[in-house]
Structures are given as C-alpha cells and as structure tokens.
mmCIF file of C-alpha atoms and ligand atoms in Angstrom:
data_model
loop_
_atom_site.group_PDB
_atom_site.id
_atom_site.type_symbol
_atom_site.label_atom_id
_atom_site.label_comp_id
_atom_site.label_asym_id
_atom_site.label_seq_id
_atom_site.Cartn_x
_atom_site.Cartn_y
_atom_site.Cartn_z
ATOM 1 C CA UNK A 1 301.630 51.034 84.883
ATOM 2 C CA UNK A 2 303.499 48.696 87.136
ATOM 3 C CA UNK A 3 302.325 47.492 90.328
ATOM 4 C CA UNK A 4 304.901 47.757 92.870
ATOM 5 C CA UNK A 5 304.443 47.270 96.636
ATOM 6 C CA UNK A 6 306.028 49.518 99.184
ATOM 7 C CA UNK A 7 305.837 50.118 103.109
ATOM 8 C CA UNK A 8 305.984 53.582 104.182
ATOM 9 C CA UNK A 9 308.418 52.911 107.216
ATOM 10 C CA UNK A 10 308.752 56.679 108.689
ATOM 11 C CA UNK A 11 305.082 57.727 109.333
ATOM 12 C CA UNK A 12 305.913 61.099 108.373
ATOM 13 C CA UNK A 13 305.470 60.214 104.773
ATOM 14 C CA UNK A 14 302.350 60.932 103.164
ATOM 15 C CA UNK A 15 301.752 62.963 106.209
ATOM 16 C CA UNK A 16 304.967 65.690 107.133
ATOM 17 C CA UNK A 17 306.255 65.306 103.904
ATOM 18 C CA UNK A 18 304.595 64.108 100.205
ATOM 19 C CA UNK A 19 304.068 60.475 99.520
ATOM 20 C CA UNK A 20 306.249 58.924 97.032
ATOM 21 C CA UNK A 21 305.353 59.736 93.671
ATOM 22 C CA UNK A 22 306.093 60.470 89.927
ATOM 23 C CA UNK A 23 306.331 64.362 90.258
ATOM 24 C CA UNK A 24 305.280 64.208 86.564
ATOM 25 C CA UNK A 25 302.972 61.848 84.314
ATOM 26 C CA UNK A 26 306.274 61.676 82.251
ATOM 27 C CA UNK A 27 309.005 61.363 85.452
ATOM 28 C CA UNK A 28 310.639 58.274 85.214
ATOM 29 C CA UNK A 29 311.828 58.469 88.722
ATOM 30 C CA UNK A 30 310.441 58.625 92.390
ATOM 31 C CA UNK A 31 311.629 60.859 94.231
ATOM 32 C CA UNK A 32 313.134 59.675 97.617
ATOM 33 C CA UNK A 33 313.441 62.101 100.940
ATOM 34 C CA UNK A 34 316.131 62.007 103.905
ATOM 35 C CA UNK A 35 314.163 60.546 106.612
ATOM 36 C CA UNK A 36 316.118 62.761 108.895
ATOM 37 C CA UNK A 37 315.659 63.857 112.507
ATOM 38 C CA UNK A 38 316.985 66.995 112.112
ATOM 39 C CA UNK A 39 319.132 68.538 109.353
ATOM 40 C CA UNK A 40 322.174 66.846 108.546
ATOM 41 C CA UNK A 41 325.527 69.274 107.497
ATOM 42 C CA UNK A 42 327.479 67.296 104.964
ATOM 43 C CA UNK A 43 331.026 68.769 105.260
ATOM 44 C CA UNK A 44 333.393 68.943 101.870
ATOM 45 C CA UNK A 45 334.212 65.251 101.492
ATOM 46 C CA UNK A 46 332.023 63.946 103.459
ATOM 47 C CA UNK A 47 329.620 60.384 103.262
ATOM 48 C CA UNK A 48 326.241 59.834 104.950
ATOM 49 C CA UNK A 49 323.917 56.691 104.856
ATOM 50 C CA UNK A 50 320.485 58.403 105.038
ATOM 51 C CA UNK A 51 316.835 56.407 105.283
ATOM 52 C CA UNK A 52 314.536 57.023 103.047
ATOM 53 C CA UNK A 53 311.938 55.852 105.154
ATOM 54 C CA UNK A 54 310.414 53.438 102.542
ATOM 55 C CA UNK A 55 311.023 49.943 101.674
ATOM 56 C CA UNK A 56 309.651 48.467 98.299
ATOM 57 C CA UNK A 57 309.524 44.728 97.239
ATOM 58 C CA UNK A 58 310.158 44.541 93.511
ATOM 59 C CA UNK A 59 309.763 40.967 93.512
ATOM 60 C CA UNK A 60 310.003 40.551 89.973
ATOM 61 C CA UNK A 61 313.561 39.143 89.213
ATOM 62 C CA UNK A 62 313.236 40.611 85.557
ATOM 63 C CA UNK A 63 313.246 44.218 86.977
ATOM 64 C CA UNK A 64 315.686 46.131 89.447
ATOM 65 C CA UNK A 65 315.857 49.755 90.925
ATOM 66 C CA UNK A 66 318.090 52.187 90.378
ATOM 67 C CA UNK A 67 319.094 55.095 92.598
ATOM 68 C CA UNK A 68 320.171 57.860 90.809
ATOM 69 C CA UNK A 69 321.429 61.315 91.874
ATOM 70 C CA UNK A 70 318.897 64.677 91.510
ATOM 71 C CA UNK A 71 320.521 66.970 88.680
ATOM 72 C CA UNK A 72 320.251 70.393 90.438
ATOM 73 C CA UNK A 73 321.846 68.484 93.670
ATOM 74 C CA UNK A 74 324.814 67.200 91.962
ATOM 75 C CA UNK A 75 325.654 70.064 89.308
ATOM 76 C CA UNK A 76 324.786 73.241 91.605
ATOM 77 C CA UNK A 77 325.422 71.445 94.869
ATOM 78 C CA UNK A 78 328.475 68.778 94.778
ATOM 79 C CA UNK A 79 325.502 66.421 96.565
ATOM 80 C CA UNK A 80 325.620 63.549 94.849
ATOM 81 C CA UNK A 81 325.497 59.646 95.687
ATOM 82 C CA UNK A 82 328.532 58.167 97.654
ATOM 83 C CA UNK A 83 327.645 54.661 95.917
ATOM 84 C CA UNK A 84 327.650 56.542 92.437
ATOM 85 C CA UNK A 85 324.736 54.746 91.363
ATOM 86 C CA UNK A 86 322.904 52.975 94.052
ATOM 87 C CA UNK A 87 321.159 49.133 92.819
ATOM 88 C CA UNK A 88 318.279 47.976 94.314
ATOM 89 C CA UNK A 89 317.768 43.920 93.909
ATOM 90 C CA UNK A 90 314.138 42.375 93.139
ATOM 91 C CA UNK A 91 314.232 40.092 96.144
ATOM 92 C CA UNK A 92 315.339 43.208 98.487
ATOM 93 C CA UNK A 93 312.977 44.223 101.475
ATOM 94 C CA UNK A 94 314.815 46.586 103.650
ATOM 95 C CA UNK A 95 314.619 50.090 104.169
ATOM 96 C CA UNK A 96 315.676 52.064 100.674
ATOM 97 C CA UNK A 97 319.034 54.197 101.764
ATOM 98 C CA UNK A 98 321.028 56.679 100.076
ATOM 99 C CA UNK A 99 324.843 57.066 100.670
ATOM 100 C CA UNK A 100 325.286 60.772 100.092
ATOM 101 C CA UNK A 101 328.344 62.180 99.560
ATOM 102 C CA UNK A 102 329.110 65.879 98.802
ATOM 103 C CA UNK A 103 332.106 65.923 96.106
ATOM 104 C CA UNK A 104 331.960 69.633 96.497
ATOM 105 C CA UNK A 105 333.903 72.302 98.467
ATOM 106 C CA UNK A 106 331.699 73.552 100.627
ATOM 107 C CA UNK A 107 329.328 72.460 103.364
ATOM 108 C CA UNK A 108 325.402 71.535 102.171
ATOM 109 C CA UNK A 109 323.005 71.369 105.009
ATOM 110 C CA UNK A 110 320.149 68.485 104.128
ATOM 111 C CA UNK A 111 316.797 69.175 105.591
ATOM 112 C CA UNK A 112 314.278 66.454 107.390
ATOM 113 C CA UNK A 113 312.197 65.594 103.809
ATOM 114 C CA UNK A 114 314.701 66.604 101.061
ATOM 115 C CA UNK A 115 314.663 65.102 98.177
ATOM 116 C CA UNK A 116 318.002 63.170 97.873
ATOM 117 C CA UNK A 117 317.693 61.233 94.741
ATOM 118 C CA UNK A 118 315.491 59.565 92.539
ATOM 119 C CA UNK A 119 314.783 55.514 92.248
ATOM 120 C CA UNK A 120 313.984 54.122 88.418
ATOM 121 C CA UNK A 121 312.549 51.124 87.738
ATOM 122 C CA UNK A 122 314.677 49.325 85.068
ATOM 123 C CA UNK A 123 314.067 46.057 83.100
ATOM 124 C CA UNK A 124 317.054 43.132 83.595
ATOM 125 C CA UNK A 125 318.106 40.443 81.584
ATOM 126 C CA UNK A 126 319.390 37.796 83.629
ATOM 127 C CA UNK A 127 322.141 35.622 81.915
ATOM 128 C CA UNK A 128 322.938 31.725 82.000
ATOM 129 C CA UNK A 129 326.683 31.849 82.188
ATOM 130 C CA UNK A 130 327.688 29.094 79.500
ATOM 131 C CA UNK A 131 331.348 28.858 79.867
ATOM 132 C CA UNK A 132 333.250 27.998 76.128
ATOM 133 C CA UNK A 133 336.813 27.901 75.329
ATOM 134 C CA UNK A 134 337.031 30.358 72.824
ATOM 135 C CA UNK A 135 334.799 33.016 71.466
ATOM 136 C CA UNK A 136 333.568 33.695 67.705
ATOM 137 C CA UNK A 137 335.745 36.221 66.140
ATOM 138 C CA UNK A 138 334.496 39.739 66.485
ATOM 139 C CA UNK A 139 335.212 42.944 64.458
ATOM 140 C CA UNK A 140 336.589 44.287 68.122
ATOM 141 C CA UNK A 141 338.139 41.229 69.714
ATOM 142 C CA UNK A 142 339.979 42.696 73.037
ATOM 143 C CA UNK A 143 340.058 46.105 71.980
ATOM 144 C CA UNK A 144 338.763 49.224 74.379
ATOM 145 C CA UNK A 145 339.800 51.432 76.453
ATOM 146 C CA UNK A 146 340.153 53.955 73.833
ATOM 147 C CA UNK A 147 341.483 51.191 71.552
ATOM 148 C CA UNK A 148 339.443 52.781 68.410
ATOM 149 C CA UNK A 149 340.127 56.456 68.455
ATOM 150 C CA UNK A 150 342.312 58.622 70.726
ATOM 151 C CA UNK A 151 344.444 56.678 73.034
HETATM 152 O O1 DUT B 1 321.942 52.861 97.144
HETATM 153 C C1 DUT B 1 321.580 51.756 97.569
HETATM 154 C C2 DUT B 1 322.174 50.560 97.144
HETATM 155 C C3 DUT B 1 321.728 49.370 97.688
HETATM 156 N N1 DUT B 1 320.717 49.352 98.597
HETATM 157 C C4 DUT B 1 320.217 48.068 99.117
HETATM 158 C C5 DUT B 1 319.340 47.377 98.080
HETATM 159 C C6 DUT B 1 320.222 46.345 97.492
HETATM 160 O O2 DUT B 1 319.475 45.247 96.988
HETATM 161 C C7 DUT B 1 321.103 45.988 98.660
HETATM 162 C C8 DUT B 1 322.437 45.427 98.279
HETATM 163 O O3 DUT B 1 323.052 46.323 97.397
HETATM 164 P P1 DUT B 1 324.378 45.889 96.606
HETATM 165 O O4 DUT B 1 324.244 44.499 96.091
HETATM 166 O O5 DUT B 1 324.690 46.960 95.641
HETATM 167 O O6 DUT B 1 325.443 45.987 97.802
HETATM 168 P P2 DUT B 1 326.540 44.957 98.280
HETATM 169 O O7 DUT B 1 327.609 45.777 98.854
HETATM 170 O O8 DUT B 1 326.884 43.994 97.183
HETATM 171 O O9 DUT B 1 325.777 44.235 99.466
HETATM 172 P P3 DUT B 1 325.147 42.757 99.532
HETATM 173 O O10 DUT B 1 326.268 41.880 99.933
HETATM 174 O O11 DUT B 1 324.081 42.877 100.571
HETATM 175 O O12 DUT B 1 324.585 42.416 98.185
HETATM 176 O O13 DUT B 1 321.282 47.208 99.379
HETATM 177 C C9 DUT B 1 320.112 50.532 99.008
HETATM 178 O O14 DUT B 1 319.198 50.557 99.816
HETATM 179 N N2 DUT B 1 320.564 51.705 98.478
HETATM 180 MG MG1 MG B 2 325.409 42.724 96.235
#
C-alpha cells in the first residue's frame, strides 16, 4: 500500500466521527466527512464549500487525488459535487474541500460527519509538450463529437 501523509485538521476526527479510512480492504476510495458545525440545509440548486477537516500531501508528482461523488448521495439524493469531479494536485497542502451542490428538487439537510464524497488516489502521466507542425495521419484525424456513429 501507499504511504500517504495527512493532518487531521478538525480534532473531531478519529474522535466524534471515524478516522479516514478504506471502509473496505477492496474500497478504492476514502471516504471524506462535512466538517460542519451544525447541519447544513442545501436548498434545490444550491452550492456549498464544505471542509473536510483533513489535509493530505501527496507529494508524489506521478499521482493526484480525485474527489468523487458517493453513489447513494447523487442517485437517491440530487447531492452531488458542485466541481463535478473535484482534482487534488501532488504539491497541494491545504485543507481537502468539497463543493456540494444538490442538482435535485428538494432540500437535503447534511449532518456534522457525513460522508460527502470519496477521494481516489490515481496514477498521472505528466507530458513534455513537444510542439510539431503537423501530426502523423490517423485513422480518426479531427473527427468526434459523434463523428463515427449517430450525429
Ligand atoms: O474538490 C476540490 C478540488 C480542488 N481542491 C484543492 C486541491 C487542488 O490541488 C486545488 C486547486 O484545484 P484546481 O486546480 O482544480 O482549481 P483551480 O480553480 O484551477 O485553482 P488553482 O488556481 O488554485 O489551481 O484545490 C479541493 O480541495 N477540492
Ligand atoms: Mg488549477
């Protein structure tokens, strides 16, 4: 397993509410909580920044984290992240936050400790831009957008 260093910010983690772990020897994702005060009422429409109360140095420009919505959140709920998919960069050491928006039509109260959405650790390959005039021909060329089936 990866070693990855973190600093529980909010000391009510690993004490109020579990520490940050892989629910699952076969999770691929953390878990992260809304570091809230109180409970937060997310209107129809609606956007929130929320702490997670952690902050994790990945350090390892080869790797980045990904913050993902929860399933049951987004499909049963409408709760899902305002960001769409939230990136976290290797060299990042602030406080892990989660934009949460609720798509949905009606009003989703989020507790102090909730889980809010889940962070993956994902392998990067970092590119050396060589800039060329032209490209080698490709079966596709331009074409997308639909280009190869229904338009
Ligand atoms: O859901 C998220 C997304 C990002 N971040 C943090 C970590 C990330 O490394 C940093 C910057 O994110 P990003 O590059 O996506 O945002 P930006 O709008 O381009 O800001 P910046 O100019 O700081 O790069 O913000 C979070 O805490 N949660
Ligand atoms: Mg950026």
């Amino acid at each position: 397993m990866h070693k990855l260093q973190i600093r529980l910010l909010d000391p009510r983690l690993g004490r109020d509410f579990p520490m940050p772990d892989y629910a699952t020897p076969g999770s691929a994702g953390v878990d992260l909580r809304a570091c809230l005060d109180a409970p937060l009422t997310l209107a129809p429409g609606d956007t929130e920044l929320l702490p997670s109360g952690m902050a994790i140095h990945i350090a390892d420009p080869d790797l980045a984290g990904v913050v993902l919505p929860r399933s049951g959140l987004g499909h049963k709920h409408g709760i899902v992240l305002g960001n769409l998919v939230g990136l976290i960069d290797s060299d990042y050491q602030g406080e892990l936050m989660v934009s949460c928006w609720n798509r949905g039509q009606t009003a989703f109260t989020i507790e102090p400790g909730e889980r809010v959405a889940q962070l993956v650790l994902v392998p990067v390959v970092r590119a050396a831009f060589e800039i060329v005039d032209e490209f080698e021909t490709s079966q596709r060329g331009a074409g997308g957008f639909g280009s190869s089936g229904r338009q």
